[in-house]
C-alpha cells in the first residue's frame, strides 16, 4: 500500500513555494494581501486574496493583511472597514496579523538615512518636471541630476529638514542613487520620499514626508518576514528595484517578489478610480450596487463566498494576461446556488387565470424545497381558484415551437393540477387581462392517473395568497465587452442594466425571508433578498438567470 498523495496540478506560485519548503529555503510560508484603502475591493482583489490566503493556508503558513497606506490624502476609514469585512466574508482570516505600512514610517525613515550615509541616496532639489525630463525614455538613457553628487552631510541635513517640515511640497525629493543609464527606467535613481504636507488617517500630522510605494513595499515585506511577495505583472519591471532595496538596506529578512497575471473581466471596469467615478457620478447606487464588480456589489447581488472562491480557482494563476468571460463568474454562482438555494414560485409579470370549475376555497400542496437535495425538506404552497402565471407562458396564437399555455391547450401547474385554457379576456385596447381555464381534479399533485403528460409545466402563484414583492433585474453594466477600449468608458454604460418590477407575485413562504438569503425562483433564476427589504415589502435582486441567455440574445442582435 502506498500513502503517497496523487500528483496535484500546481500553478507556478505553488510550485515555487513547494520547492522552497522542500529545499529548506523557507521553513514556513508568509504571504500578505496589501490593499491600498482608497476604494472597495473588487473581484480582481478577490483573486489576489484567494491566492495569498489560499497558499498560506495550504502550506500551514500565514497571510498578513497589510494596508498599503503610504498615500496620505486618499485613504478613508469607510474603506478600511469594508476591506476587512470583505476578506472575512470571503472566508479568510489574518488572525492577529493586521498591519499598516504607516506603522513602519519611522523604520523606513531610519533606513533612508542609512542609505544616505552609505552614499546610496541623495536629496534632489530639482522640480518634478526637471526630474521627469532627466529620466529619459525607453530609447534614451537618463541624465544625472546636478544634485546627484551632493555630499553625505549635505544630504542628511536636507533630508532631516524635509522631515522637519521646512520645505514646501514638491521642492525636494529623496532619490536612490542607482543607475541613470539603466535600460530599466525604474532603476534610474527612483524617488524614495516626497514632501506632502497632508494629514494621514493614522499618523495625523506627524509626517510631512511620505515614502513612495516602491520603497515602502519591499521594506514592509522584509519587516514582516514575508517569504513570497505575490503581486500582479505590472510590477515585474519594478522587481530589480525591489531586489536592490532588499540588497542595500540592512533588512531583517529577504523576501522575494513573484508576479502573476491580474484578473481582467469583460463587460466591466475594474480600476478603483473608475469604480469611484461610477459611484460619485451616481451611475450606480453605491459601491455595493449589485451591478458593480466589487465584492460588496457581488454579495448584494447574491453571490456566495464559495462561488467567488471557486471562480478564482477556475481562473487559476498564470503568467499571461487574458480576459475572463463574466459568464464564468455567473456559471460559478449558478453551480453553487443550485445546490444550496431553496426553490420558491414567483411570477414576475403576472397574468390572472380564473379556474372556473374550481369550487373549493383553496388547498395546500406540498412541494420539495430542492428536488436535488431531499435533506432540504418540503414546504406547503397554497392553491386557489385564481392563480397568476407568467405572461409570456401564454400565447393566443402560438407558433409551432411554443408548447406552453394557449387556448384549448392543457399544461401542468407545478405540484398542483393540469389546467386547460378555455377563454381569453381583453380590455378595450385589445390587451389580454385575464384567462379562463378549467382544471382536472384527477391530476391533483401534478400527475394524471391515465398517464397523459402535458408538454409544459408552469410555475404559478395563488392570487389570493400572493405576496407583492419588488424584484430588481440586472443586466451587464456596460454594453460592450471592453468598456475602456475607446474614449470615455461611461459612454458604454448599458441604459437597461436595471429593471425594477414593483409588484411581482411571490408565494407566501417568502414573507419571512431575511436579507442576504438566496432562492431559486422556479424556471426564472436565482434571487437574493436585498437589504432594502422592510417588514412591509421584500425586495429581491436577481443574482443570475437559470441559463445563460446572454450569448443567445447577443447573437440575435
Ligand atoms: P486598482 O487598479 O483597482 O486601483 P490596485 O492594484 O491599485 O488596484 P491595491 O489596493 O493596491 O489596488 O491592490 C491590492 C492587491 O490586489 C495588490 O497586490 C494587487 O496586485 C492586487 N490586485 C489588484 N487588482 C487585481 C486584479 N485585477 N487581479 C489580481 N490582483 C489584483
Ligand atoms: Mg495599488
XYZ file of C-alpha atoms and ligand atoms in Angstrom:
589
model
C 0.000 0.000 0.000
C 1.241 3.452 -0.855
C 0.472 6.534 1.194
C 1.575 8.945 -1.479
C -0.995 11.538 -2.468
C -1.887 11.686 -6.152
C 0.082 14.370 -8.002
C -1.678 17.705 -7.912
C -1.742 20.182 -10.705
C 0.206 23.045 -9.207
C 0.321 26.569 -10.536
C 3.751 28.177 -10.829
C 3.424 30.004 -7.498
C 2.631 26.823 -5.591
C 5.464 25.066 -7.389
C 7.883 27.716 -6.158
C 6.509 27.526 -2.623
C 6.740 23.731 -2.521
C 10.272 23.848 -3.838
C 11.289 26.441 -1.244
C 9.839 24.326 1.557
C 11.379 21.150 0.180
C 14.854 22.629 -0.120
C 14.593 24.342 3.260
C 14.952 27.840 1.793
C 11.984 28.632 3.995
C 10.596 26.755 6.993
C 7.134 28.198 6.500
C 5.274 30.455 4.126
C 4.279 34.014 4.948
C 2.323 35.974 2.371
C 0.424 39.230 2.608
C -2.521 40.908 0.983
C -1.650 44.616 0.661
C -4.668 46.735 -0.307
C -4.494 50.471 -0.571
C -7.526 51.676 1.403
C -8.726 54.052 -1.312
C -11.765 52.124 -2.507
C -13.742 48.932 -2.097
C -12.265 45.583 -3.039
C -13.282 44.136 -6.404
C -13.299 40.703 -7.979
C -9.675 41.210 -9.091
C -8.674 41.673 -5.470
C -10.621 38.505 -4.671
C -8.248 36.610 -6.943
C -5.278 38.019 -5.053
C -6.922 37.304 -1.670
C -7.681 33.705 -2.630
C -4.120 33.249 -3.827
C -2.341 34.836 -0.867
C -4.543 33.424 1.879
C -5.032 30.166 -0.030
C -1.304 29.460 -0.438
C -0.651 30.342 3.214
C -3.401 28.022 4.426
C -2.437 25.134 2.150
C 1.152 25.120 3.376
C 0.437 25.786 7.036
C 1.734 29.347 6.918
C 0.023 32.646 7.378
C -1.126 35.653 5.413
C -0.948 39.191 6.773
C -3.443 41.868 5.946
C -1.376 44.963 5.397
C -2.750 48.332 4.448
C -0.578 49.998 1.923
C -1.383 53.396 3.394
C 1.588 55.410 2.208
C -0.582 57.925 0.373
C -1.830 60.486 2.872
C -4.873 62.145 1.378
C -6.880 59.470 -0.364
C -7.464 56.918 2.353
C -10.708 56.686 4.249
C -11.914 54.737 7.259
C -15.012 53.554 5.385
C -12.759 51.661 3.006
C -10.758 50.074 5.807
C -13.903 48.671 7.405
C -15.215 47.432 4.060
C -11.937 45.693 3.215
C -11.855 43.763 6.487
C -15.485 42.800 6.178
C -14.966 41.549 2.630
C -11.872 39.472 3.380
C -13.630 37.784 6.304
C -16.751 37.272 4.246
C -14.707 35.531 1.567
C -13.712 33.068 4.266
C -10.182 34.193 5.133
C -8.627 35.358 8.363
C -5.404 37.207 9.138
C -5.709 36.426 12.843
C -3.647 38.971 14.790
C -1.592 39.875 11.719
C -3.142 43.158 10.736
C -0.526 45.724 9.767
C -0.131 49.119 8.194
C 2.726 50.407 6.102
C 2.295 53.587 8.160
C 3.325 51.613 11.280
C 6.758 51.405 9.683
C 7.212 55.096 8.858
C 9.924 55.576 11.486
C 11.832 52.443 10.490
C 11.540 53.349 6.810
C 12.850 56.820 7.599
C 15.795 55.439 9.551
C 16.675 53.146 6.673
C 16.540 56.106 4.308
C 19.110 57.915 6.457
C 21.251 54.785 6.306
C 21.077 54.768 2.544
C 22.195 58.398 2.561
C 25.107 57.574 4.878
C 26.064 54.701 2.605
C 26.132 57.119 -0.345
C 23.162 55.313 -1.906
C 20.574 58.072 -1.724
C 20.542 61.833 -2.228
C 18.230 64.777 -1.936
C 17.321 66.202 -5.302
C 16.156 69.834 -5.340
C 15.019 69.702 -8.964
C 11.386 70.279 -9.831
C 9.117 67.357 -10.724
C 9.235 68.415 -14.383
C 13.020 68.540 -14.383
C 13.226 65.112 -12.805
C 10.826 63.732 -15.378
C 12.857 65.234 -18.220
C 16.104 63.782 -16.808
C 14.585 60.312 -16.569
C 14.984 59.773 -20.307
C 12.741 57.319 -22.128
C 12.603 53.705 -23.231
C 15.045 54.533 -26.020
C 17.194 57.214 -24.377
C 19.263 56.920 -21.219
C 18.563 59.283 -18.358
C 20.768 62.207 -17.406
C 22.225 62.800 -13.982
C 20.702 65.457 -11.791
C 23.005 68.361 -10.857
C 22.347 67.378 -7.229
C 23.390 63.747 -7.677
C 26.829 64.231 -6.171
C 25.867 66.105 -3.061
C 27.888 65.018 -0.051
C 26.538 62.777 2.655
C 26.391 65.552 5.265
C 24.512 67.917 2.998
C 22.078 65.137 2.048
C 21.487 64.186 5.661
C 20.910 67.793 6.626
C 18.449 68.352 3.777
C 16.600 65.095 4.399
C 16.235 65.896 8.097
C 14.906 69.330 7.215
C 12.464 67.711 4.787
C 11.313 65.553 7.661
C 11.111 68.586 9.960
C 8.702 70.212 7.539
C 10.970 73.065 6.456
C 10.315 72.744 2.731
C 7.161 73.164 0.693
C 5.550 70.296 -1.237
C 7.407 69.389 -4.410
C 10.587 71.311 -3.611
C 12.806 68.317 -2.735
C 12.734 64.558 -3.049
C 14.938 61.786 -1.782
C 16.195 59.558 -4.594
C 18.067 56.290 -4.619
C 21.439 56.557 -6.343
C 21.388 53.591 -8.687
C 22.000 53.975 -12.413
C 20.791 56.728 -14.748
C 21.904 54.601 -17.723
C 19.868 51.549 -16.780
C 17.651 50.201 -19.543
C 15.019 49.835 -16.801
C 13.576 53.268 -16.076
C 12.623 52.163 -12.560
C 16.331 51.912 -11.771
C 17.175 55.450 -12.890
C 17.507 56.933 -9.420
C 13.888 56.366 -8.390
C 12.244 58.733 -5.934
C 12.004 57.223 -2.429
C 10.418 60.092 -0.492
C 8.388 63.133 -1.377
C 7.143 66.068 0.641
C 3.408 66.189 1.312
C 2.079 68.488 3.957
C -1.076 66.463 4.336
C -2.753 64.697 7.229
C -2.769 60.929 7.323
C -5.708 58.917 8.664
C -3.472 57.117 11.148
C -0.357 59.215 11.697
C -2.101 62.592 11.607
C 0.328 65.462 11.028
C 3.379 63.591 12.299
C 4.930 63.267 8.850
C 5.348 65.935 6.179
C 7.200 63.402 4.015
C 5.822 60.112 2.722
C 7.636 57.092 1.273
C 6.885 56.000 -2.275
C 5.170 52.650 -2.811
C 8.267 51.170 -4.462
C 10.318 52.000 -1.378
C 7.788 51.149 1.316
C 6.534 47.898 -0.157
C 9.642 45.681 -0.251
C 10.836 47.006 3.096
C 7.434 46.389 4.698
C 7.603 42.852 3.299
C 11.023 42.447 4.885
C 9.854 43.794 8.253
C 7.040 41.242 8.277
C 9.322 38.374 7.155
C 7.190 37.824 4.091
C 8.621 34.880 2.170
C 6.689 35.184 -1.088
C 5.511 38.635 -2.092
C 2.893 37.967 -4.752
C 1.864 40.829 -6.994
C 0.494 41.453 -10.450
C 2.529 41.554 -13.651
C 2.759 45.355 -13.882
C 5.312 45.107 -11.097
C 7.657 42.823 -12.996
C 9.747 45.817 -14.107
C 9.867 47.028 -10.516
C 11.389 43.781 -9.260
C 15.022 44.918 -9.819
C 14.306 47.903 -7.557
C 12.619 45.598 -5.030
C 15.726 43.420 -5.009
C 18.066 46.420 -4.900
C 16.399 47.694 -1.738
C 16.477 44.277 -0.079
C 20.150 44.081 -1.029
C 21.171 47.589 0.056
C 19.147 48.109 3.211
C 20.019 46.172 6.378
C 16.688 44.380 6.428
C 15.789 41.574 8.852
C 14.612 39.140 6.147
C 14.891 38.644 2.409
C 11.525 38.352 0.739
C 11.178 37.679 -2.976
C 8.617 39.085 -5.329
C 6.712 36.930 -7.824
C 4.305 38.278 -10.411
C 1.107 36.701 -11.699
C -1.439 37.880 -14.254
C -4.106 40.176 -12.931
C -7.723 39.211 -13.386
C -9.487 41.011 -16.221
C -13.206 40.553 -16.737
C -15.239 41.601 -19.752
C -18.278 43.916 -19.648
C -16.917 45.781 -16.668
C -14.264 48.177 -15.480
C -12.117 47.230 -12.545
C -9.806 50.033 -11.540
C -10.810 51.675 -8.296
C -10.524 55.100 -9.864
C -13.169 54.186 -12.453
C -15.383 52.431 -9.940
C -15.188 55.568 -7.800
C -16.392 57.647 -10.748
C -19.381 55.344 -11.198
C -20.247 55.892 -7.551
C -19.529 59.627 -7.347
C -21.339 60.462 -10.568
C -24.262 58.321 -9.431
C -24.335 55.922 -12.347
C -24.819 53.266 -9.673
C -26.376 53.467 -6.223
C -23.090 52.949 -4.357
C -20.025 50.715 -4.044
C -22.366 47.839 -3.227
C -24.701 48.367 -6.169
C -25.436 44.828 -7.381
C -24.103 45.712 -10.846
C -20.659 46.624 -9.500
C -17.761 44.135 -9.761
C -16.926 44.926 -6.140
C -17.127 42.169 -3.555
C -19.784 44.245 -1.773
C -21.763 44.510 -5.017
C -21.449 40.820 -5.786
C -22.545 39.949 -2.256
C -25.601 42.176 -2.523
C -26.333 40.690 -5.927
C -26.457 37.268 -4.265
C -23.006 35.834 -4.941
C -21.777 33.487 -2.244
C -18.223 33.335 -0.870
C -17.924 29.765 -2.184
C -18.883 30.838 -5.698
C -16.216 33.549 -5.748
C -13.533 31.254 -4.336
C -14.495 28.664 -6.889
C -14.275 31.270 -9.641
C -10.790 32.268 -8.506
C -9.740 28.637 -8.556
C -11.088 28.045 -12.048
C -9.419 31.199 -13.378
C -6.164 29.904 -11.928
C -2.830 31.598 -11.527
C -0.753 32.114 -14.613
C 1.857 34.411 -16.039
C -0.019 35.587 -19.092
C -2.724 38.261 -19.098
C -6.111 37.373 -20.509
C -9.719 38.463 -20.255
C -12.139 36.169 -18.457
C -15.737 35.994 -19.645
C -18.102 37.199 -16.934
C -20.169 34.153 -17.945
C -17.694 32.041 -15.953
C -18.449 34.021 -12.810
C -22.162 33.526 -13.453
C -21.614 29.828 -14.019
C -19.887 29.543 -10.643
C -22.709 31.168 -8.702
C -25.340 29.116 -10.535
C -23.457 25.954 -9.706
C -23.287 26.838 -6.013
C -26.853 28.105 -5.634
C -28.251 25.117 -7.486
C -27.063 23.007 -4.576
C -27.980 25.345 -1.760
C -30.853 27.669 -2.698
C -34.390 26.597 -1.784
C -36.939 26.767 -4.577
C -39.935 29.032 -4.451
C -42.515 30.047 -7.019
C -42.802 33.644 -8.059
C -44.358 35.356 -11.047
C -42.614 38.463 -12.298
C -45.045 39.547 -14.967
C -48.399 38.200 -13.786
C -51.381 37.135 -15.875
C -54.515 36.164 -13.929
C -56.045 32.791 -14.627
C -59.559 32.124 -13.298
C -60.183 28.385 -12.926
C -63.917 28.315 -13.415
C -64.716 24.802 -12.237
C -62.635 25.041 -9.044
C -65.217 25.167 -6.260
C -63.147 24.822 -3.101
C -61.832 27.788 -1.058
C -58.345 26.528 -1.609
C -55.906 23.827 -0.528
C -52.203 23.404 0.195
C -49.757 21.338 -1.801
C -46.515 20.009 -0.503
C -43.537 20.650 -2.735
C -39.820 19.947 -2.234
C -37.535 22.836 -1.299
C -34.838 21.431 -3.520
C -35.506 18.469 -5.813
C -31.737 17.867 -5.912
C -31.419 17.641 -2.144
C -34.133 15.857 -0.137
C -32.487 16.938 3.118
C -33.689 20.488 2.446
C -37.226 19.314 3.157
C -40.525 20.432 1.750
C -42.959 23.286 2.211
C -46.644 23.892 1.642
C -47.819 26.100 -1.181
C -51.424 27.357 -1.274
C -53.627 26.881 -4.319
C -56.925 28.574 -5.115
C -59.357 29.206 -7.970
C -57.412 32.235 -9.225
C -53.711 31.910 -9.972
C -51.068 34.057 -11.609
C -48.906 32.645 -14.320
C -46.101 34.345 -16.216
C -47.466 36.473 -19.036
C -45.070 35.025 -21.557
C -46.134 31.480 -20.670
C -49.286 32.175 -22.669
C -49.774 32.906 -26.366
C -53.095 33.374 -28.031
C -51.728 32.255 -31.374
C -48.763 30.081 -30.534
C -46.130 29.418 -33.173
C -45.118 25.828 -33.813
C -42.427 25.529 -31.171
C -44.379 27.173 -28.359
C -45.550 24.399 -26.011
C -46.832 26.411 -23.082
C -50.377 27.627 -22.458
C -52.626 28.549 -25.394
C -56.384 28.463 -25.989
C -57.672 24.900 -25.750
C -54.336 23.572 -24.537
C -53.575 21.718 -21.302
C -50.496 22.397 -19.139
C -49.364 21.295 -15.706
C -49.206 23.779 -12.839
C -46.182 22.590 -10.862
C -47.165 20.298 -7.930
C -50.872 21.219 -8.342
C -53.185 20.330 -11.244
C -53.429 20.232 -15.012
C -55.384 23.179 -16.368
C -56.813 23.837 -19.828
C -57.268 27.358 -21.190
C -60.899 27.930 -22.122
C -61.066 31.664 -22.755
C -59.221 34.950 -23.130
C -60.493 38.218 -21.617
C -59.282 41.504 -23.159
C -59.632 45.157 -22.316
C -60.798 47.963 -24.636
C -57.375 48.201 -26.231
C -57.301 44.508 -27.014
C -54.743 43.692 -24.275
C -55.155 40.334 -22.593
C -56.113 40.948 -18.956
C -57.200 37.505 -17.817
C -57.513 33.900 -18.868
C -60.310 31.465 -18.147
C -59.488 27.825 -17.537
C -60.755 24.527 -16.191
C -58.793 22.073 -14.089
C -58.859 18.288 -13.936
C -59.405 17.184 -10.288
C -57.915 13.776 -11.123
C -54.488 15.378 -11.665
C -54.113 16.509 -8.052
C -50.438 16.831 -7.111
C -49.450 17.188 -10.754
C -49.864 13.697 -12.241
C -52.651 12.209 -14.340
C -53.878 8.689 -13.482
C -54.176 7.916 -17.183
C -50.515 8.817 -17.647
C -51.041 11.745 -20.030
C -48.314 14.326 -19.867
C -48.694 17.962 -20.868
C -45.788 19.382 -22.831
C -45.232 22.173 -20.307
C -45.079 22.624 -16.538
C -45.610 26.208 -15.408
C -44.839 27.969 -12.169
C -47.751 29.831 -10.629
C -48.845 31.672 -7.507
C -52.296 31.646 -5.924
C -53.736 35.150 -6.405
C -55.437 35.269 -3.019
C -52.278 34.249 -1.188
C -49.686 36.060 -3.304
C -47.246 38.422 -1.612
C -46.299 41.521 -3.569
C -42.550 41.945 -3.796
C -40.179 44.264 -5.558
C -37.822 42.446 -7.868
C -34.758 44.087 -9.399
C -33.462 42.556 -12.589
C -29.894 43.303 -13.551
C -28.086 43.189 -16.802
C -24.457 43.965 -17.609
C -23.470 47.460 -16.520
C -21.737 48.055 -19.855
C -22.985 47.033 -23.242
C -19.593 46.338 -24.796
C -17.004 43.746 -23.842
C -14.239 46.251 -23.271
C -15.752 49.498 -21.981
C -12.325 51.123 -21.894
C -11.324 50.271 -25.459
C -12.170 53.665 -26.903
C -12.905 57.036 -25.379
C -14.803 57.525 -22.165
C -15.930 54.250 -20.604
C -19.076 55.989 -19.329
C -20.316 56.273 -22.910
C -20.652 52.492 -22.919
C -22.975 52.246 -19.926
C -25.920 49.957 -20.580
C -29.031 52.120 -20.076
C -31.060 48.986 -19.372
C -28.835 47.454 -16.730
C -31.537 47.737 -14.056
C -35.203 46.933 -14.456
C -37.413 47.196 -11.400
C -40.596 45.145 -11.091
C -42.600 46.793 -8.319
C -45.301 44.149 -7.951
C -44.039 40.683 -8.582
C -46.219 37.937 -7.064
C -44.490 35.509 -4.724
C -45.707 32.506 -2.792
C -46.371 33.391 0.873
C -43.491 31.339 2.290
C -41.088 34.158 1.382
C -42.795 36.628 3.695
C -40.229 35.795 6.370
C -37.217 35.841 4.048
C -34.298 37.682 5.602
C -31.827 39.933 3.797
C -28.977 38.022 2.227
C -30.864 34.754 1.816
C -30.910 33.032 -1.546
C -33.721 31.427 -3.515
C -34.275 29.844 -6.827
C -37.475 31.198 -8.362
C -38.614 28.167 -10.312
C -37.888 28.473 -14.014
C -36.613 32.065 -13.633
C -33.276 32.168 -11.887
C -31.563 32.761 -8.579
C -32.616 35.698 -6.437
C -31.429 37.045 -3.146
C -33.113 39.242 -0.584
C -31.875 42.827 -0.739
C -31.079 44.832 2.423
C -33.697 47.386 1.283
C -36.276 44.817 2.465
C -38.672 46.108 5.145
C -41.362 44.365 7.202
C -43.874 45.550 4.599
C -42.030 44.681 1.452
C -39.482 42.078 0.464
C -37.056 43.276 -2.202
C -35.263 40.719 -4.353
C -32.223 41.026 -6.582
C -31.859 38.664 -9.468
C -28.432 37.164 -8.991
C -28.371 35.293 -12.275
C -30.796 33.660 -14.674
C -31.115 29.881 -14.688
C -29.441 29.555 -18.045
C -27.055 31.787 -19.853
C -29.384 33.741 -22.144
C -26.854 36.469 -22.842
C -24.917 34.659 -25.532
C -28.143 33.821 -27.338
C -29.512 37.366 -27.171
C -26.230 38.863 -28.288
C -26.182 36.553 -31.297
C -29.653 37.729 -32.341
C -28.890 41.453 -32.202
P -6.830 49.176 -8.807
O -6.209 49.126 -10.155
O -8.199 48.617 -8.765
O -6.724 50.523 -8.137
P -4.643 48.343 -7.195
O -3.710 47.288 -7.629
O -4.145 49.727 -7.203
O -5.994 48.141 -7.982
P -4.472 47.689 -4.437
O -5.389 48.010 -3.331
O -3.123 48.267 -4.447
O -5.226 48.075 -5.765
O -4.384 46.112 -4.620
C -4.151 45.215 -3.567
C -3.655 43.928 -4.118
O -4.603 43.368 -5.018
C -2.377 44.122 -4.897
O -1.462 43.107 -4.513
C -2.783 43.980 -6.321
O -1.760 43.427 -7.106
C -3.983 43.037 -6.231
N -4.884 43.261 -7.363
C -5.469 44.419 -7.725
N -6.187 44.269 -8.847
C -6.074 42.961 -9.210
C -6.577 42.175 -10.281
N -7.367 42.701 -11.229
N -6.246 40.865 -10.330
C -5.459 40.331 -9.378
N -4.944 41.012 -8.349
C -5.240 42.315 -8.253
Mg -2.026 49.697 -5.850
